Amino acid sequence: MKLKKIGIIGCGAIGTQIAKYIQKHLKGRAKVIGVCDIDIKKAIELSKKIKPKPIITGIDNLIKKSDLIIEAASTEVSGEIAEKADFLKKDALIMSTGGLLKKQRFVEKINAGYSHIYIPSGAICGLDGLKSAMTGAVKSVTITTRKPLKGLAGSPYLKEKNIDIEKIDKETLLYSGTARDAIRYFPQNINVAVTLSICGLGAGRTNVKIFTSPEYTKNTHEIEVEGEFGRFWTKTENVPSEANPKTSKLAIFSAIAKLKEMLQLKN
Ligand SMILES: NC(=O)c1ccc[n+]([C@@H]2O[C@H](COP(=O)([O-])OP(=O)(O)OC[C@H]3O[C@@H](n4cnc5c(N)ncnc54)[C@H](O)[C@@H]3O)[C@@H](O)[C@H]2O)c1
């Protein structure tokens, strides 16, 4: 197979780990040829860790120059990146799945299986079961997320509702609503609910509950699906990434697993 030229957009926790993995484990199959970040220091920092040094460039040029794009930036730009990559028939792995909701027609295209967009499972289990369940009638899909206080700090929801996260001293249900609203309020925390909604009933019909507590140390996700098939529950107790407590290690591993699938590597 031809060496895949990879472009990474977003040089934070996920982008950096994936770049390092490619360098260490995917030699001869893939190579990071370029990186891009709104924060130039992050792009320089990552480019220095990779040999040969990738170029630092803008989104459009990186998409043009790469065979495969990894988006690990933000919901602000992920929809646009997905659309541009798909238009140029370049494969793109999208982490900030929330941004795809701005392109509803595009979500339908992804679901129909004729786009160049790939979505990793993130820090949850059960998408395989949900996809199977969708063959019949599905009554409800609910994700209950528990995150430590620092994993939710800075989210627009806290600002809008005037909540001082530092003052929360016991287990608290912060949010209950749809995935569509949840991603608006917690754009850096709940992409996984959007991923679930894309595979299932859609963002308006996927229920999300977010709890926090000073006692929590892990990012826990419980999924419950009910339908014609019966009912299933899954639970993941995720260790947060050292580089970004909002992101679980399993989410990073799921991106690497999906990348290997895209490169047609079995393990
Ligand atoms: N799908 C999932 O299950 C899942 C799980 C975890 C994280 N995520 C999402 O993946 C993305 C990356 O996560 P992370 O932990 O690496 O975050 P991070 O904050 O560690 O890194 C993000 C990087 O992207 C850069 N960036 C932000 N906006 C940008 C833009 N417009 N153009 C270029 N670069 C930009 C930032 O400067 C930062 O360096 C986030 O959107 C996060 O919410 C998704």
PDB file of C-alpha atoms and ligand atoms in Angstrom:
ATOM      1  CA  MET A   1       0.000   0.000   0.000  1.00  0.00           C
ATOM      2  CA  LYS A   2       1.159   3.530  -0.833  1.00  0.00           C
ATOM      3  CA  LEU A   3       2.539   5.583   2.091  1.00  0.00           C
ATOM      4  CA  LYS A   4      -0.333   7.791   3.285  1.00  0.00           C
ATOM      5  CA  LYS A   5       0.454  11.466   3.731  1.00  0.00           C
ATOM      6  CA  ILE A   6      -1.263  12.601   6.929  1.00  0.00           C
ATOM      7  CA  GLY A   7      -2.221  16.159   7.862  1.00  0.00           C
ATOM      8  CA  ILE A   8      -3.121  16.950  11.461  1.00  0.00           C
ATOM      9  CA  ILE A   9      -5.393  19.873  12.298  1.00  0.00           C
ATOM     10  CA  GLY A  10      -5.269  20.642  16.036  1.00  0.00           C
ATOM     11  CA  CYS A  11      -1.975  19.992  17.824  1.00  0.00           C
ATOM     12  CA  GLY A  12      -3.340  19.427  21.346  1.00  0.00           C
ATOM     13  CA  ALA A  13      -3.782  16.238  23.372  1.00  0.00           C
ATOM     14  CA  ILE A  14      -5.255  14.091  20.577  1.00  0.00           C
ATOM     15  CA  GLY A  15      -3.303  15.497  17.609  1.00  0.00           C
ATOM     16  CA  THR A  16       0.012  15.146  19.447  1.00  0.00           C
ATOM     17  CA  GLN A  17      -0.594  11.567  20.623  1.00  0.00           C
ATOM     18  CA  ILE A  18      -1.707  10.450  17.169  1.00  0.00           C
ATOM     19  CA  ALA A  19       1.307  12.099  15.511  1.00  0.00           C
ATOM     20  CA  LYS A  20       3.662  10.357  17.947  1.00  0.00           C
ATOM     21  CA  TYR A  21       1.926   7.023  17.366  1.00  0.00           C
ATOM     22  CA  ILE A  22       2.227   7.365  13.592  1.00  0.00           C
ATOM     23  CA  GLN A  23       5.942   8.152  13.897  1.00  0.00           C
ATOM     24  CA  LYS A  24       6.619   5.247  16.248  1.00  0.00           C
ATOM     25  CA  HIS A  25       4.293   2.495  15.035  1.00  0.00           C
ATOM     26  CA  LEU A  26       3.118   3.199  11.492  1.00  0.00           C
ATOM     27  CA  LYS A  27       6.450   3.694   9.705  1.00  0.00           C
ATOM     28  CA  GLY A  28       6.208   2.682   6.058  1.00  0.00           C
ATOM     29  CA  ARG A  29       2.391   2.995   6.093  1.00  0.00           C
ATOM     30  CA  ALA A  30       1.783   6.615   7.077  1.00  0.00           C
ATOM     31  CA  LYS A  31       3.738   9.808   7.593  1.00  0.00           C
ATOM     32  CA  VAL A  32       2.736  13.156   9.145  1.00  0.00           C
ATOM     33  CA  ILE A  33       3.537  15.644   6.378  1.00  0.00           C
ATOM     34  CA  GLY A  34       1.893  18.725   7.847  1.00  0.00           C
ATOM     35  CA  VAL A  35       0.302  20.211  10.951  1.00  0.00           C
ATOM     36  CA  CYS A  36      -1.980  23.149  11.574  1.00  0.00           C
ATOM     37  CA  ASP A  37      -3.124  24.935  14.718  1.00  0.00           C
ATOM     38  CA  ILE A  38      -4.806  28.247  15.434  1.00  0.00           C
ATOM     39  CA  ASP A  39      -2.129  28.593  18.138  1.00  0.00           C
ATOM     40  CA  ILE A  40       1.123  28.684  16.155  1.00  0.00           C
ATOM     41  CA  LYS A  41       3.174  27.737  19.244  1.00  0.00           C
ATOM     42  CA  LYS A  42       1.289  24.426  19.467  1.00  0.00           C
ATOM     43  CA  ALA A  43       1.985  23.720  15.786  1.00  0.00           C
ATOM     44  CA  ILE A  44       5.708  24.524  16.181  1.00  0.00           C
ATOM     45  CA  GLU A  45       5.914  22.388  19.333  1.00  0.00           C
ATOM     46  CA  LEU A  46       4.389  19.372  17.582  1.00  0.00           C
ATOM     47  CA  SER A  47       6.347  19.821  14.353  1.00  0.00           C
ATOM     48  CA  LYS A  48       9.602  19.686  16.355  1.00  0.00           C
ATOM     49  CA  LYS A  49       8.646  16.254  17.742  1.00  0.00           C
ATOM     50  CA  ILE A  50       8.220  14.669  14.289  1.00  0.00           C
ATOM     51  CA  LYS A  51      10.949  13.581  11.864  1.00  0.00           C
ATOM     52  CA  PRO A  52      11.203  14.600   9.088  1.00  0.00           C
ATOM     53  CA  LYS A  53       9.740  17.869  10.278  1.00  0.00           C
ATOM     54  CA  PRO A  54       6.192  18.365   8.913  1.00  0.00           C
ATOM     55  CA  ILE A  55       5.226  21.676   7.320  1.00  0.00           C
ATOM     56  CA  ILE A  56       3.119  24.128   9.299  1.00  0.00           C
ATOM     57  CA  THR A  57       0.345  25.458   7.138  1.00  0.00           C
ATOM     58  CA  GLY A  58      -3.319  26.491   6.949  1.00  0.00           C
ATOM     59  CA  ILE A  59      -6.357  24.208   6.770  1.00  0.00           C
ATOM     60  CA  ASP A  60      -7.027  24.497   3.019  1.00  0.00           C
ATOM     61  CA  ASN A  61      -3.421  23.900   1.978  1.00  0.00           C
ATOM     62  CA  LEU A  62      -3.044  21.002   4.405  1.00  0.00           C
ATOM     63  CA  ILE A  63      -6.162  19.292   3.033  1.00  0.00           C
ATOM     64  CA  LYS A  64      -4.835  19.745  -0.511  1.00  0.00           C
ATOM     65  CA  LYS A  65      -1.394  18.323   0.333  1.00  0.00           C
ATOM     66  CA  SER A  66      -2.555  15.334   2.438  1.00  0.00           C
ATOM     67  CA  ASP A  67      -4.110  11.969   1.566  1.00  0.00           C
ATOM     68  CA  LEU A  68      -5.735  11.737   4.979  1.00  0.00           C
ATOM     69  CA  ILE A  69      -6.714  14.499   7.403  1.00  0.00           C
ATOM     70  CA  ILE A  70      -7.045  14.124  11.157  1.00  0.00           C
ATOM     71  CA  GLU A  71      -9.227  16.808  12.702  1.00  0.00           C
ATOM     72  CA  ALA A  72      -8.548  17.216  16.441  1.00  0.00           C
ATOM     73  CA  ALA A  73      -9.260  20.939  16.780  1.00  0.00           C
ATOM     74  CA  SER A  74     -12.766  22.127  17.635  1.00  0.00           C
ATOM     75  CA  THR A  75     -16.462  21.978  16.757  1.00  0.00           C
ATOM     76  CA  GLU A  76     -16.048  25.499  15.302  1.00  0.00           C
ATOM     77  CA  VAL A  77     -14.111  24.194  12.301  1.00  0.00           C
ATOM     78  CA  SER A  78     -14.708  20.448  12.107  1.00  0.00           C
ATOM     79  CA  GLY A  79     -17.830  20.692   9.893  1.00  0.00           C
ATOM     80  CA  GLU A  80     -16.005  22.877   7.398  1.00  0.00           C
ATOM     81  CA  ILE A  81     -12.931  20.598   7.435  1.00  0.00           C
ATOM     82  CA  ALA A  82     -15.110  17.535   6.834  1.00  0.00           C
ATOM     83  CA  GLU A  83     -16.907  19.220   3.955  1.00  0.00           C
ATOM     84  CA  LYS A  84     -13.709  20.467   2.281  1.00  0.00           C
ATOM     85  CA  ALA A  85     -11.960  17.099   2.643  1.00  0.00           C
ATOM     86  CA  ASP A  86     -14.973  15.221   1.314  1.00  0.00           C
ATOM     87  CA  PHE A  87     -15.273  17.598  -1.649  1.00  0.00           C
ATOM     88  CA  LEU A  88     -11.628  16.889  -2.566  1.00  0.00           C
ATOM     89  CA  LYS A  89     -12.203  13.144  -1.993  1.00  0.00           C
ATOM     90  CA  LYS A  90      -9.675  13.112   0.849  1.00  0.00           C
ATOM     91  CA  ASP A  91     -10.360  10.814   3.802  1.00  0.00           C
ATOM     92  CA  ALA A  92     -10.870  12.677   7.076  1.00  0.00           C
ATOM     93  CA  LEU A  93     -11.021  11.402  10.631  1.00  0.00           C
ATOM     94  CA  ILE A  94     -13.223  13.786  12.597  1.00  0.00           C
ATOM     95  CA  MET A  95     -12.899  14.012  16.391  1.00  0.00           C
ATOM     96  CA  SER A  96     -15.025  17.140  17.012  1.00  0.00           C
ATOM     97  CA  THR A  97     -18.175  15.426  15.778  1.00  0.00           C
ATOM     98  CA  GLY A  98     -20.382  18.182  17.241  1.00  0.00           C
ATOM     99  CA  GLY A  99     -19.382  20.448  14.341  1.00  0.00           C
ATOM    100  CA  LEU A 100     -20.901  17.993  11.865  1.00  0.00           C
ATOM    101  CA  LEU A 101     -24.389  18.920  13.117  1.00  0.00           C
ATOM    102  CA  LYS A 102     -24.065  22.263  11.321  1.00  0.00           C
ATOM    103  CA  LYS A 103     -24.064  20.259   8.083  1.00  0.00           C
ATOM    104  CA  GLN A 104     -27.164  18.080   8.494  1.00  0.00           C
ATOM    105  CA  ARG A 105     -27.262  16.935   4.862  1.00  0.00           C
ATOM    106  CA  PHE A 106     -23.679  15.888   5.283  1.00  0.00           C
ATOM    107  CA  VAL A 107     -24.522  13.774   8.367  1.00  0.00           C
ATOM    108  CA  GLU A 108     -27.063  11.920   6.225  1.00  0.00           C
ATOM    109  CA  LYS A 109     -24.347  11.334   3.616  1.00  0.00           C
ATOM    110  CA  ILE A 110     -21.995   9.950   6.293  1.00  0.00           C
ATOM    111  CA  ASN A 111     -24.734   7.649   7.567  1.00  0.00           C
ATOM    112  CA  ALA A 112     -25.540   6.459   4.086  1.00  0.00           C
ATOM    113  CA  GLY A 113     -21.863   5.430   3.853  1.00  0.00           C
ATOM    114  CA  TYR A 114     -20.835   7.375   0.771  1.00  0.00           C
ATOM    115  CA  SER A 115     -18.651  10.104   2.260  1.00  0.00           C
ATOM    116  CA  HIS A 116     -14.920  10.232   2.963  1.00  0.00           C
ATOM    117  CA  ILE A 117     -15.575  10.989   6.627  1.00  0.00           C
ATOM    118  CA  TYR A 118     -14.660   8.588   9.437  1.00  0.00           C
ATOM    119  CA  ILE A 119     -15.839   8.925  13.028  1.00  0.00           C
ATOM    120  CA  PRO A 120     -14.135   7.084  15.879  1.00  0.00           C
ATOM    121  CA  SER A 121     -16.214   5.622  18.711  1.00  0.00           C
ATOM    122  CA  GLY A 122     -14.630   7.939  21.297  1.00  0.00           C
ATOM    123  CA  ALA A 123     -14.669   7.005  24.954  1.00  0.00           C
ATOM    124  CA  ILE A 124     -17.814   4.869  24.805  1.00  0.00           C
ATOM    125  CA  CYS A 125     -18.775   1.287  24.030  1.00  0.00           C
ATOM    126  CA  GLY A 126     -21.958   0.160  22.340  1.00  0.00           C
ATOM    127  CA  LEU A 127     -22.049   1.880  18.930  1.00  0.00           C
ATOM    128  CA  ASP A 128     -21.969  -1.531  17.250  1.00  0.00           C
ATOM    129  CA  GLY A 129     -25.062  -2.581  19.245  1.00  0.00           C
ATOM    130  CA  LEU A 130     -26.821   0.707  18.505  1.00  0.00           C
ATOM    131  CA  LYS A 131     -26.160   0.385  14.771  1.00  0.00           C
ATOM    132  CA  SER A 132     -27.607  -3.138  14.856  1.00  0.00           C
ATOM    133  CA  ALA A 133     -30.598  -1.981  16.922  1.00  0.00           C
ATOM    134  CA  MET A 134     -31.343   0.737  14.333  1.00  0.00           C
ATOM    135  CA  THR A 135     -32.270  -1.990  11.852  1.00  0.00           C
ATOM    136  CA  GLY A 136     -35.471  -2.289  13.906  1.00  0.00           C
ATOM    137  CA  ALA A 137     -37.363   0.335  15.930  1.00  0.00           C
ATOM    138  CA  VAL A 138     -35.376   2.166  18.636  1.00  0.00           C
ATOM    139  CA  LYS A 139     -37.397   3.824  21.385  1.00  0.00           C
ATOM    140  CA  SER A 140     -34.744   5.700  23.344  1.00  0.00           C
ATOM    141  CA  VAL A 141     -31.015   6.397  23.515  1.00  0.00           C
ATOM    142  CA  THR A 142     -29.549   8.001  26.637  1.00  0.00           C
ATOM    143  CA  ILE A 143     -25.986   8.838  27.585  1.00  0.00           C
ATOM    144  CA  THR A 144     -25.193   9.677  31.206  1.00  0.00           C
ATOM    145  CA  THR A 145     -21.790  11.285  31.581  1.00  0.00           C
ATOM    146  CA  ARG A 146     -19.917  11.887  34.814  1.00  0.00           C
ATOM    147  CA  LYS A 147     -16.890  14.186  34.697  1.00  0.00           C
ATOM    148  CA  PRO A 148     -14.653  15.693  37.391  1.00  0.00           C
ATOM    149  CA  LEU A 149     -15.071  19.442  37.979  1.00  0.00           C
ATOM    150  CA  LYS A 150     -11.884  20.355  36.085  1.00  0.00           C
ATOM    151  CA  GLY A 151     -13.082  18.359  33.076  1.00  0.00           C
ATOM    152  CA  LEU A 152     -16.029  20.730  32.700  1.00  0.00           C
ATOM    153  CA  ALA A 153     -14.367  24.025  33.633  1.00  0.00           C
ATOM    154  CA  GLY A 154     -14.760  26.797  31.081  1.00  0.00           C
ATOM    155  CA  SER A 155     -17.805  25.384  29.301  1.00  0.00           C
ATOM    156  CA  PRO A 156     -20.290  27.932  27.889  1.00  0.00           C
ATOM    157  CA  TYR A 157     -23.084  26.301  29.932  1.00  0.00           C
ATOM    158  CA  LEU A 158     -21.495  27.347  33.250  1.00  0.00           C
ATOM    159  CA  LYS A 159     -21.125  30.915  32.017  1.00  0.00           C
ATOM    160  CA  GLU A 160     -24.687  31.101  30.676  1.00  0.00           C
ATOM    161  CA  LYS A 161     -26.209  29.630  33.845  1.00  0.00           C
ATOM    162  CA  ASN A 162     -23.856  31.560  36.146  1.00  0.00           C
ATOM    163  CA  ILE A 163     -22.536  28.413  37.796  1.00  0.00           C
ATOM    164  CA  ASP A 164     -19.236  28.595  39.693  1.00  0.00           C
ATOM    165  CA  ILE A 165     -17.886  25.073  39.227  1.00  0.00           C
ATOM    166  CA  GLU A 166     -15.444  25.533  42.124  1.00  0.00           C
ATOM    167  CA  LYS A 167     -18.415  25.900  44.485  1.00  0.00           C
ATOM    168  CA  ILE A 168     -19.969  22.525  43.650  1.00  0.00           C
ATOM    169  CA  ASP A 169     -19.392  20.380  46.757  1.00  0.00           C
ATOM    170  CA  LYS A 170     -21.477  17.251  46.050  1.00  0.00           C
ATOM    171  CA  GLU A 171     -22.689  15.100  43.166  1.00  0.00           C
ATOM    172  CA  THR A 172     -24.796  17.414  40.968  1.00  0.00           C
ATOM    173  CA  LEU A 173     -26.851  16.890  37.824  1.00  0.00           C
ATOM    174  CA  LEU A 174     -25.576  19.813  35.765  1.00  0.00           C
ATOM    175  CA  TYR A 175     -27.425  19.221  32.533  1.00  0.00           C
ATOM    176  CA  SER A 176     -30.279  17.153  31.183  1.00  0.00           C
ATOM    177  CA  GLY A 177     -31.500  17.602  27.615  1.00  0.00           C
ATOM    178  CA  THR A 178     -30.814  16.708  24.006  1.00  0.00           C
ATOM    179  CA  ALA A 179     -27.440  16.031  22.389  1.00  0.00           C
ATOM    180  CA  ARG A 180     -28.099  18.998  20.088  1.00  0.00           C
ATOM    181  CA  ASP A 181     -28.222  21.445  23.011  1.00  0.00           C
ATOM    182  CA  ALA A 182     -25.559  19.592  25.007  1.00  0.00           C
ATOM    183  CA  ILE A 183     -22.876  20.130  22.343  1.00  0.00           C
ATOM    184  CA  ARG A 184     -23.702  23.843  22.182  1.00  0.00           C
ATOM    185  CA  TYR A 185     -23.286  24.132  25.953  1.00  0.00           C
ATOM    186  CA  PHE A 186     -20.306  21.748  26.297  1.00  0.00           C
ATOM    187  CA  PRO A 187     -18.488  21.847  22.919  1.00  0.00           C
ATOM    188  CA  GLN A 188     -15.296  20.346  24.351  1.00  0.00           C
ATOM    189  CA  ASN A 189     -16.901  17.690  26.519  1.00  0.00           C
ATOM    190  CA  ILE A 190     -19.739  15.884  24.866  1.00  0.00           C
ATOM    191  CA  ASN A 191     -18.798  15.158  21.244  1.00  0.00           C
ATOM    192  CA  VAL A 192     -19.348  11.543  22.132  1.00  0.00           C
ATOM    193  CA  ALA A 193     -23.100  12.213  22.546  1.00  0.00           C
ATOM    194  CA  VAL A 194     -23.163  13.570  18.998  1.00  0.00           C
ATOM    195  CA  THR A 195     -21.319  10.484  17.760  1.00  0.00           C
ATOM    196  CA  LEU A 196     -23.979   8.376  19.485  1.00  0.00           C
ATOM    197  CA  SER A 197     -26.726  10.478  17.904  1.00  0.00           C
ATOM    198  CA  ILE A 198     -25.229  10.153  14.407  1.00  0.00           C
ATOM    199  CA  CYS A 199     -25.307   6.352  14.746  1.00  0.00           C
ATOM    200  CA  GLY A 200     -28.750   6.392  16.347  1.00  0.00           C
ATOM    201  CA  LEU A 201     -31.828   8.597  16.605  1.00  0.00           C
ATOM    202  CA  GLY A 202     -30.275  11.968  15.744  1.00  0.00           C
ATOM    203  CA  ALA A 203     -29.188  14.857  17.950  1.00  0.00           C
ATOM    204  CA  GLY A 204     -32.721  16.030  18.763  1.00  0.00           C
ATOM    205  CA  ARG A 205     -33.774  12.616  20.082  1.00  0.00           C
ATOM    206  CA  THR A 206     -30.638  11.507  21.949  1.00  0.00           C
ATOM    207  CA  ASN A 207     -30.915  12.189  25.681  1.00  0.00           C
ATOM    208  CA  VAL A 208     -27.907  13.496  27.581  1.00  0.00           C
ATOM    209  CA  LYS A 209     -27.357  13.817  31.320  1.00  0.00           C
ATOM    210  CA  ILE A 210     -24.152  15.347  32.703  1.00  0.00           C
ATOM    211  CA  PHE A 211     -23.207  14.939  36.352  1.00  0.00           C
ATOM    212  CA  THR A 212     -20.189  16.317  38.164  1.00  0.00           C
ATOM    213  CA  SER A 213     -18.779  15.986  41.665  1.00  0.00           C
ATOM    214  CA  PRO A 214     -15.589  16.888  43.533  1.00  0.00           C
ATOM    215  CA  GLU A 215     -15.352  13.152  44.269  1.00  0.00           C
ATOM    216  CA  TYR A 216     -15.079  12.087  40.615  1.00  0.00           C
ATOM    217  CA  THR A 217     -11.658  11.210  39.213  1.00  0.00           C
ATOM    218  CA  LYS A 218     -12.731   9.486  35.983  1.00  0.00           C
ATOM    219  CA  ASN A 219     -14.774  10.413  32.896  1.00  0.00           C
ATOM    220  CA  THR A 220     -17.587   7.877  33.041  1.00  0.00           C
ATOM    221  CA  HIS A 221     -20.063   7.288  30.220  1.00  0.00           C
ATOM    222  CA  GLU A 222     -23.125   5.065  30.524  1.00  0.00           C
ATOM    223  CA  ILE A 223     -25.209   4.332  27.451  1.00  0.00           C
ATOM    224  CA  GLU A 224     -28.723   2.939  27.600  1.00  0.00           C
ATOM    225  CA  VAL A 225     -30.613   1.922  24.485  1.00  0.00           C
ATOM    226  CA  GLU A 226     -34.145   0.563  24.356  1.00  0.00           C
ATOM    227  CA  GLY A 227     -35.954  -0.740  21.319  1.00  0.00           C
ATOM    228  CA  GLU A 228     -37.549  -3.566  19.432  1.00  0.00           C
ATOM    229  CA  PHE A 229     -34.436  -5.697  20.130  1.00  0.00           C
ATOM    230  CA  GLY A 230     -34.760  -5.299  23.909  1.00  0.00           C
ATOM    231  CA  ARG A 231     -32.428  -3.135  25.986  1.00  0.00           C
ATOM    232  CA  PHE A 232     -28.697  -2.721  26.526  1.00  0.00           C
ATOM    233  CA  TRP A 233     -26.441  -0.740  28.844  1.00  0.00           C
ATOM    234  CA  THR A 234     -22.746  -0.086  28.562  1.00  0.00           C
ATOM    235  CA  LYS A 235     -20.408   1.709  30.914  1.00  0.00           C
ATOM    236  CA  THR A 236     -16.851   2.977  30.461  1.00  0.00           C
ATOM    237  CA  GLU A 237     -14.796   4.356  33.350  1.00  0.00           C
ATOM    238  CA  ASN A 238     -12.219   6.436  31.544  1.00  0.00           C
ATOM    239  CA  VAL A 239      -8.903   7.741  32.741  1.00  0.00           C
ATOM    240  CA  PRO A 240      -8.599  11.367  31.570  1.00  0.00           C
ATOM    241  CA  SER A 241      -5.639  12.204  29.305  1.00  0.00           C
ATOM    242  CA  GLU A 242      -2.717  13.835  31.138  1.00  0.00           C
ATOM    243  CA  ALA A 243      -2.543  16.567  28.501  1.00  0.00           C
ATOM    244  CA  ASN A 244      -6.251  17.489  28.611  1.00  0.00           C
ATOM    245  CA  PRO A 245      -8.582  16.365  31.434  1.00  0.00           C
ATOM    246  CA  LYS A 246     -11.628  16.989  29.210  1.00  0.00           C
ATOM    247  CA  THR A 247     -10.446  14.202  26.890  1.00  0.00           C
ATOM    248  CA  SER A 248     -10.391  10.515  27.900  1.00  0.00           C
ATOM    249  CA  LYS A 249      -7.503   8.240  26.986  1.00  0.00           C
ATOM    250  CA  LEU A 250      -9.945   5.846  25.328  1.00  0.00           C
ATOM    251  CA  ALA A 251     -11.035   8.640  22.954  1.00  0.00           C
ATOM    252  CA  ILE A 252      -7.418   9.012  21.812  1.00  0.00           C
ATOM    253  CA  PHE A 253      -7.010   5.248  21.503  1.00  0.00           C
ATOM    254  CA  SER A 254     -10.262   5.071  19.499  1.00  0.00           C
ATOM    255  CA  ALA A 255      -8.884   7.642  17.047  1.00  0.00           C
ATOM    256  CA  ILE A 256      -5.728   5.560  16.596  1.00  0.00           C
ATOM    257  CA  ALA A 257      -7.793   2.387  16.157  1.00  0.00           C
ATOM    258  CA  LYS A 258      -9.952   4.105  13.514  1.00  0.00           C
ATOM    259  CA  LEU A 259      -6.847   5.435  11.754  1.00  0.00           C
ATOM    260  CA  LYS A 260      -5.431   1.904  11.569  1.00  0.00           C
ATOM    261  CA  GLU A 261      -8.755   0.713  10.153  1.00  0.00           C
ATOM    262  CA  MET A 262      -8.565   3.486   7.544  1.00  0.00           C
ATOM    263  CA  LEU A 263      -5.046   2.332   6.686  1.00  0.00           C
ATOM    264  CA  GLN A 264      -6.395  -1.222   6.483  1.00  0.00           C
ATOM    265  CA  LEU A 265      -4.136  -2.468   9.267  1.00  0.00           C
ATOM    266  CA  LYS A 266      -5.519  -5.359  11.296  1.00  0.00           C
ATOM    267  CA  ASN A 267      -3.663  -4.589  14.572  1.00  0.00           C
TER     268      ASN A 267
HETATM  269  N1  LIG B   1     -15.294  12.326  19.471  1.00  0.00           N
HETATM  270  C1  LIG B   1     -14.943  12.171  20.729  1.00  0.00           C
HETATM  271  O1  LIG B   1     -15.352  11.233  21.394  1.00  0.00           O
HETATM  272  C2  LIG B   1     -13.998  13.160  21.357  1.00  0.00           C
HETATM  273  C3  LIG B   1     -13.337  12.830  22.551  1.00  0.00           C
HETATM  274  C4  LIG B   1     -12.439  13.729  23.071  1.00  0.00           C
HETATM  275  C5  LIG B   1     -12.240  14.967  22.456  1.00  0.00           C
HETATM  276  N2  LIG B   1     -12.928  15.280  21.329  1.00  0.00           N
HETATM  277  C6  LIG B   1     -12.758  16.556  20.646  1.00  0.00           C
HETATM  278  O2  LIG B   1     -11.560  16.489  19.858  1.00  0.00           O
HETATM  279  C7  LIG B   1     -10.992  17.801  19.744  1.00  0.00           C
HETATM  280  C8  LIG B   1      -9.518  17.752  20.177  1.00  0.00           C
HETATM  281  O3  LIG B   1      -9.426  17.334  21.523  1.00  0.00           O
HETATM  282  P1  LIG B   1      -8.086  17.553  22.355  1.00  0.00           P
HETATM  283  O4  LIG B   1      -8.267  16.871  23.653  1.00  0.00           O
HETATM  284  O5  LIG B   1      -6.911  17.252  21.525  1.00  0.00           O
HETATM  285  O6  LIG B   1      -8.170  19.139  22.591  1.00  0.00           O
HETATM  286  P2  LIG B   1      -6.962  20.143  22.942  1.00  0.00           P
HETATM  287  O7  LIG B   1      -7.622  21.366  23.512  1.00  0.00           O
HETATM  288  O8  LIG B   1      -5.919  19.469  23.729  1.00  0.00           O
HETATM  289  O9  LIG B   1      -6.354  20.490  21.503  1.00  0.00           O
HETATM  290  C9  LIG B   1      -7.074  21.155  20.526  1.00  0.00           C
HETATM  291  C10 LIG B   1      -6.077  21.935  19.665  1.00  0.00           C
HETATM  292  O10 LIG B   1      -6.778  22.445  18.534  1.00  0.00           O
HETATM  293  C11 LIG B   1      -6.397  23.796  18.349  1.00  0.00           C
HETATM  294  N3  LIG B   1      -7.475  24.504  17.658  1.00  0.00           N
HETATM  295  C12 LIG B   1      -8.615  24.973  18.181  1.00  0.00           C
HETATM  296  N4  LIG B   1      -9.348  25.589  17.220  1.00  0.00           N
HETATM  297  C13 LIG B   1      -8.641  25.458  16.077  1.00  0.00           C
HETATM  298  C14 LIG B   1      -8.867  25.895  14.740  1.00  0.00           C
HETATM  299  N5  LIG B   1      -9.964  26.592  14.409  1.00  0.00           N
HETATM  300  N6  LIG B   1      -7.943  25.598  13.804  1.00  0.00           N
HETATM  301  C15 LIG B   1      -6.813  24.922  14.125  1.00  0.00           C
HETATM  302  N7  LIG B   1      -6.536  24.497  15.387  1.00  0.00           N
HETATM  303  C16 LIG B   1      -7.447  24.775  16.344  1.00  0.00           C
HETATM  304  C17 LIG B   1      -6.105  24.326  19.742  1.00  0.00           C
HETATM  305  O11 LIG B   1      -5.251  25.470  19.703  1.00  0.00           O
HETATM  306  C18 LIG B   1      -5.451  23.117  20.397  1.00  0.00           C
HETATM  307  O12 LIG B   1      -4.043  23.116  20.223  1.00  0.00           O
HETATM  308  C19 LIG B   1     -11.863  18.712  20.622  1.00  0.00           C
HETATM  309  O13 LIG B   1     -12.825  19.369  19.833  1.00  0.00           O
HETATM  310  C20 LIG B   1     -12.537  17.729  21.578  1.00  0.00           C
HETATM  311  O14 LIG B   1     -13.744  18.232  22.092  1.00  0.00           O
HETATM  312  C21 LIG B   1     -13.780  14.380  20.763  1.00  0.00           C
END
